[in-house]
GROMACS .gro file of C-alpha atoms in nm:
model
  266
    1MET     CA    1  -0.702   1.776   0.505
    2ARG     CA    2  -1.049   1.781   0.359
    3PRO     CA    3  -1.321   1.741   0.623
    4VAL     CA    4  -1.654   1.597   0.522
    5ASN     CA    5  -1.947   1.632   0.750
    6ILE     CA    6  -2.080   1.284   0.675
    7LEU     CA    7  -1.793   1.139   0.820
    8MET     CA    8   0.739   0.225   0.722
    9ILE     CA    9   1.167  -0.103   0.752
   10SER     CA   10   1.490  -0.242   0.646
   11THR     CA   11   1.801  -0.054   0.537
   12ALA     CA   12   1.665  -0.062   0.184
   13LEU     CA   13   1.403   0.187   0.304
   14ILE     CA   14   1.652   0.463   0.386
   15GLY     CA   15   1.584   0.596   0.036
   16LEU     CA   16   1.213   0.592   0.112
   17LEU     CA   17   1.249   0.820   0.412
   18MET     CA   18   1.478   1.049   0.213
   19GLY     CA   19   1.214   1.063  -0.055
   20MET     CA   20   0.971   1.180   0.208
   21ALA     CA   21   1.181   1.492   0.266
   22ALA     CA   22   0.957   1.669   0.022
   23PHE     CA   23   0.674   1.609   0.263
   24VAL     CA   24   0.842   1.673   0.597
   25SER     CA   25   1.183   1.762   0.740
   26ILE     CA   26   1.335   1.456   0.907
   27SER     CA   27   1.707   1.450   0.997
   28ASN     CA   28   1.942   1.180   0.862
   29GLU     CA   29   2.011   1.069   1.219
   30ARG     CA   30   1.640   1.028   1.286
   31MET     CA   31   1.593   0.836   0.963
   32MET     CA   32   1.878   0.597   1.046
   33LYS     CA   33   1.733   0.534   1.390
   34ASP     CA   34   1.385   0.461   1.254
   35VAL     CA   35   1.525   0.226   0.991
   36GLN     CA   36   1.749   0.037   1.233
   37LYS     CA   37   1.481   0.000   1.496
   38ALA     CA   38   1.235  -0.148   1.249
   39LYS     CA   39   1.479  -0.377   1.065
   40ASP     CA   40   1.462  -0.663   1.314
   41SER     CA   41   1.118  -0.587   1.451
   42LYS     CA   42   0.855  -0.847   1.530
   43GLY     CA   43   0.552  -0.623   1.513
   44PHE     CA   44   0.340  -0.509   1.221
   45ALA     CA   45   0.166  -0.204   1.085
   46VAL     CA   46  -0.170  -0.208   0.911
   47VAL     CA   47  -0.194   0.126   0.732
   48GLU     CA   48  -0.541   0.219   0.611
   49LEU     CA   49  -0.572   0.520   0.383
   50PHE     CA   50  -0.912   0.673   0.316
   51THR     CA   51  -0.886   0.863  -0.010
   52SER     CA   52  -1.073   0.968  -0.324
   53GLU     CA   53  -0.990   1.065  -0.680
   54GLY     CA   54  -1.240   1.347  -0.636
   55CYS     CA   55  -1.042   1.516  -0.357
   56SER     CA   56  -0.761   1.756  -0.454
   57SER     CA   57  -0.592   1.707  -0.114
   58CYS     CA   58  -0.559   1.330  -0.164
   59PRO     CA   59  -0.285   1.286  -0.430
   60PRO     CA   60  -0.001   1.372  -0.184
   61ALA     CA   61  -0.129   1.102   0.052
   62ASP     CA   62  -0.157   0.853  -0.234
   63ALA     CA   63   0.202   0.943  -0.331
   64LEU     CA   64   0.318   0.886   0.027
   65MET     CA   65   0.161   0.540   0.030
   66GLU     CA   66   0.331   0.466  -0.304
   67ARG     CA   67   0.672   0.563  -0.162
   68ILE     CA   68   0.621   0.345   0.142
   69GLN     CA   69   0.500   0.052  -0.066
   70GLN     CA   70   0.786   0.078  -0.317
   71GLY     CA   71   1.037   0.045  -0.034
   72ASN     CA   72   0.837  -0.213   0.156
   73GLU     CA   73   1.078  -0.504   0.190
   74ASN     CA   74   0.946  -0.545   0.541
   75LYS     CA   75   0.648  -0.768   0.477
   76GLN     CA   76   0.494  -0.671   0.809
   77ILE     CA   77   0.367  -0.345   0.663
   78TYR     CA   78   0.018  -0.381   0.519
   79ILE     CA   79  -0.112  -0.086   0.320
   80LEU     CA   80  -0.476  -0.069   0.220
   81ALA     CA   81  -0.625   0.220   0.026
   82PHE     CA   82  -0.998   0.257   0.072
   83HIS     CA   83  -1.157   0.485  -0.187
   84VAL     CA   84  -1.463   0.639  -0.025
   85ASP     CA   85  -1.773   0.732  -0.221
   86TYR     CA   86  -1.881   1.061  -0.064
   87TRP     CA   87  -1.674   1.263  -0.313
   88ASP     CA   88  -1.843   1.102  -0.613
   89HIS     CA   89  -2.103   1.378  -0.636
   90GLN     CA   90  -1.839   1.651  -0.683
   91GLY     CA   91  -1.811   1.597  -1.059
   92TRP     CA   92  -1.599   1.282  -1.082
   93LYS     CA   93  -1.697   0.928  -0.986
   94ASP     CA   94  -1.398   0.736  -0.849
   95ARG     CA   95  -1.410   0.392  -1.016
   96PHE     CA   96  -1.257   0.234  -0.705
   97SER     CA   97  -1.502   0.389  -0.461
   98ASP     CA   98  -1.750   0.193  -0.254
   99ARG     CA   99  -2.002   0.291   0.010
  100ARG     CA  100  -1.871   0.013   0.236
  101TYR     CA  101  -1.537   0.194   0.258
  102SER     CA  102  -1.707   0.514   0.366
  103GLU     CA  103  -1.897   0.313   0.627
  104ARG     CA  104  -1.569   0.164   0.751
  105GLN     CA  105  -1.427   0.513   0.793
  106GLN     CA  106  -1.737   0.617   0.982
  107GLN     CA  107  -1.687   0.319   1.213
  108TYR     CA  108  -1.338   0.448   1.288
  109ALA     CA  109  -1.485   0.785   1.377
  110GLY     CA  110  -1.683   0.609   1.648
  111TRP     CA  111  -1.389   0.403   1.773
  112LEU     CA  112  -1.153   0.703   1.778
  113GLY     CA  113  -1.401   0.953   1.915
  114LEU     CA  114  -1.403   1.179   1.609
  115SER     CA  115  -1.686   1.415   1.529
  116THR     CA  116  -1.629   1.396   1.152
  117ILE     CA  117  -1.451   1.200   0.880
  118TYR     CA  118  -1.225   1.350   0.615
  119THR     CA  119  -0.989   1.273   0.332
  120PRO     CA  120  -0.707   1.196   0.319
  121GLN     CA  121  -0.704   1.011   0.649
  122VAL     CA  122  -0.466   0.734   0.761
  123VAL     CA  123  -0.538   0.494   1.048
  124VAL     CA  124  -0.249   0.277   1.175
  125ASN     CA  125  -0.326  -0.053   1.349
  126GLY     CA  126  -0.675   0.075   1.424
  127GLU     CA  127  -0.537   0.283   1.711
  128ARG     CA  128  -0.439   0.627   1.584
  129GLU     CA  129  -0.537   0.848   1.293
  130PHE     CA  130  -0.347   1.112   1.100
  131VAL     CA  131  -0.382   1.344   0.803
  132GLY     CA  132  -0.281   1.111   0.521
  133SER     CA  133  -0.013   1.338   0.378
  134ASP     CA  134   0.162   1.394   0.716
  135ALA     CA  135   0.468   1.179   0.634
  136GLY     CA  136   0.644   1.235   0.967
  137ALA     CA  137   0.348   1.125   1.177
  138VAL     CA  138   0.261   0.832   0.951
  139VAL     CA  139   0.620   0.699   0.940
  140LYS     CA  140   0.653   0.731   1.318
  141ALA     CA  141   0.328   0.542   1.373
  142ILE     CA  142   0.442   0.265   1.135
  143SER     CA  143   0.777   0.241   1.317
  144ASN     CA  144   0.597   0.219   1.651
  145GLY     CA  145   0.374  -0.057   1.518
  146LEU     CA  146   0.671  -0.257   1.394
  147GLU     CA  147   0.831  -0.231   1.736
  148GLY     CA  148   0.519  -0.360   1.909
  149THR     CA  149   0.456  -0.698   2.068
  150VAL     CA  150   0.236  -0.947   1.884
  151THR     CA  151   0.031  -1.200   2.078
  152ASP     CA  152  -0.215  -1.308   1.808
  153SER     CA  153  -0.165  -1.459   1.462
  154VAL     CA  154  -0.362  -1.520   1.146
  155SER     CA  155  -0.294  -1.732   0.837
  156LEU     CA  156  -0.460  -1.712   0.496
  157HIS     CA  157  -0.485  -1.940   0.193
  158THR     CA  158  -0.664  -1.860  -0.132
  159LYS     CA  159  -0.771  -2.032  -0.451
  160ILE     CA  160  -0.954  -1.917  -0.761
  161ALA     CA  161  -1.210  -2.149  -0.912
  162GLN     CA  162  -1.506  -2.100  -1.142
  163GLY     CA  163  -1.466  -1.723  -1.142
  164LYS     CA  164  -1.471  -1.694  -0.763
  165LEU     CA  165  -1.207  -1.639  -0.496
  166TYR     CA  166  -1.213  -1.874  -0.196
  167ILE     CA  167  -1.029  -1.787   0.125
  168THR     CA  168  -0.953  -2.025   0.410
  169HIS     CA  169  -0.823  -1.871   0.729
  170GLU     CA  170  -0.714  -1.946   1.083
  171ALA     CA  171  -0.670  -1.698   1.365
  172SER     CA  172  -0.520  -1.772   1.706
  173GLY     CA  173  -0.464  -1.566   2.017
  174ARG     CA  174  -0.650  -1.412   2.305
  175GLN     CA  175  -0.917  -1.222   2.117
  176LYS     CA  176  -1.262  -1.375   2.151
  177ASP     CA  177  -1.475  -1.077   2.049
  178ALA     CA  178  -1.298  -0.992   1.723
  179THR     CA  179  -1.354  -0.973   1.350
  180LEU     CA  180  -1.131  -1.098   1.069
  181VAL     CA  181  -1.124  -0.833   0.798
  182LEU     CA  182  -1.040  -0.970   0.452
  183ALA     CA  183  -0.940  -0.732   0.173
  184LEU     CA  184  -0.874  -0.819  -0.189
  185VAL     CA  185  -0.609  -0.570  -0.300
  186GLU     CA  186  -0.504  -0.452  -0.645
  187LYS     CA  187  -0.139  -0.354  -0.605
  188GLU     CA  188  -0.132  -0.059  -0.846
  189ALA     CA  189  -0.341   0.130  -1.098
  190GLN     CA  190  -0.370   0.468  -1.266
  191SER     CA  191  -0.661   0.687  -1.361
  192ASP     CA  192  -0.697   0.978  -1.601
  193VAL     CA  193  -0.930   1.209  -1.418
  194LYS     CA  194  -1.157   1.402  -1.653
  195ALA     CA  195  -1.358   1.615  -1.413
  196GLY     CA  196  -1.385   1.739  -1.056
  197GLU     CA  197  -1.111   1.883  -0.837
  198ASN     CA  198  -0.837   1.669  -1.001
  199SER     CA  199  -0.953   1.727  -1.357
  200GLY     CA  200  -0.674   1.676  -1.613
  201ARG     CA  201  -0.448   1.481  -1.375
  202LYS     CA  202  -0.319   1.126  -1.409
  203LEU     CA  203  -0.342   0.976  -1.061
  204SER     CA  204  -0.141   0.675  -0.942
  205HIS     CA  205  -0.268   0.446  -0.669
  206VAL     CA  206  -0.125   0.149  -0.479
  207GLN     CA  207  -0.280  -0.121  -0.261
  208ILE     CA  208  -0.635  -0.047  -0.368
  209VAL     CA  209  -0.901  -0.240  -0.180
  210ARG     CA  210  -1.137  -0.389  -0.440
  211GLN     CA  211  -1.338  -0.631  -0.227
  212LEU     CA  212  -1.398  -0.646   0.146
  213ALA     CA  213  -1.540  -0.911   0.377
  214TYR     CA  214  -1.592  -0.937   0.752
  215VAL     CA  215  -1.605  -1.273   0.934
  216ASP     CA  216  -1.595  -1.386   1.295
  217ALA     CA  217  -1.225  -1.424   1.382
  218ASN     CA  218  -1.307  -1.749   1.563
  219SER     CA  219  -1.484  -1.901   1.263
  220SER     CA  220  -1.310  -2.144   1.026
  221LYS     CA  221  -1.573  -2.118   0.756
  222GLU     CA  222  -1.438  -2.070   0.404
  223VAL     CA  223  -1.510  -1.726   0.260
  224GLU     CA  224  -1.622  -1.676  -0.099
  225MET     CA  225  -1.556  -1.350  -0.284
  226SER     CA  226  -1.663  -1.228  -0.624
  227LEU     CA  227  -1.379  -1.117  -0.851
  228PRO     CA  228  -1.410  -0.748  -0.944
  229GLU     CA  229  -1.419  -0.607  -1.293
  230GLY     CA  230  -1.068  -0.585  -1.437
  231PHE     CA  231  -0.930  -0.876  -1.234
  232ASN     CA  232  -0.659  -1.060  -1.433
  233GLY     CA  233  -0.479  -1.268  -1.169
  234ASN     CA  234  -0.159  -1.061  -1.172
  235GLY     CA  235  -0.072  -0.780  -0.936
  236TRP     CA  236  -0.325  -0.872  -0.671
  237GLU     CA  237  -0.303  -1.003  -0.313
  238MET     CA  238  -0.517  -1.084  -0.013
  239ILE     CA  239  -0.462  -0.906   0.318
  240GLY     CA  240  -0.637  -1.013   0.635
  241PHE     CA  241  -0.624  -0.878   0.988
  242VAL     CA  242  -0.788  -0.941   1.322
  243GLN     CA  243  -0.966  -0.641   1.470
  244ARG     CA  244  -1.118  -0.609   1.817
  245ASN     CA  245  -1.484  -0.523   1.807
  246ARG     CA  246  -1.482  -0.308   2.117
  247ASP     CA  247  -1.222  -0.052   2.010
  248GLY     CA  248  -1.100  -0.131   1.657
  249HIS     CA  249  -0.745  -0.220   1.763
  250ILE     CA  250  -0.577  -0.461   1.520
  251THR     CA  251  -0.396  -0.753   1.685
  252ALA     CA  252  -0.267  -0.963   1.394
  253ALA     CA  253  -0.224  -0.937   1.017
  254ALA     CA  254  -0.115  -1.149   0.721
  255ARG     CA  255  -0.102  -1.144   0.342
  256THR     CA  256  -0.100  -1.406   0.069
  257GLY     CA  257  -0.086  -1.416  -0.306
  258LEU     CA  258  -0.366  -1.555  -0.519
  259GLN     CA  259  -0.355  -1.891  -0.691
  260SER     CA  260  -0.581  -2.087  -0.919
  261ALA     CA  261  -0.733  -2.418  -0.818
  262ALA     CA  262  -0.485  -2.591  -1.057
  263ASP     CA  263  -0.189  -2.421  -0.888
  264ALA     CA  264  -0.322  -2.512  -0.545
  265ALA     CA  265  -0.343  -2.880  -0.645
  266LYS     CA  266   0.025  -2.902  -0.748
   0.00000   0.00000   0.00000
């Protein structure tokens, strides 16, 4: 864990948990129970990782997210990797970093009553936070989220036209004072790090947040997003979730692929 003063599950995932043995000791019996409990679950888990290519403690957390995502046949697990910018002055500028992601992490510090922010940090369903490489705690939190009761819902539709991404959305449920968080996600990428704490390493990332938007969860207004540099239409998705303003708890989540205006018209 690197403090900074500025502040998963079907049977196919048994292999995932076994792969996590390198991170934490979890018995086969425990793994089977976690897998079985989550297989028919109705809940969801939004897993937000705050990470940076400039932090030497982050690659194990990135690798954990990759293992979870590779085994993620349960579509109710939503991984989002936010690359913060406060490590960019340590000798390497993370090309995926954005100040807005650091600000989001700072907002969690307020919601969760933390005195500082750090990398790598994982927040699950906006309710609990963990050191991002703590596989046992992260997997347990995901399992708990999948076993939870869902009262709200959200649906998303996207289209690409004239170099822009347009998102229509609809949220329903009991939350009146809530925000719909929309994240454009690049599913995987690699970087050859030339300087800083990870100098000389090739780092792999999954579920990288490349654009972020906040809208009133009760609004039906179409959202327009700019497409980031490197966007090619393949290997991307949109994830959206409803988050309570008072405490950050996430009450609904959804994902959708991206389609062009021509595809949408078919």
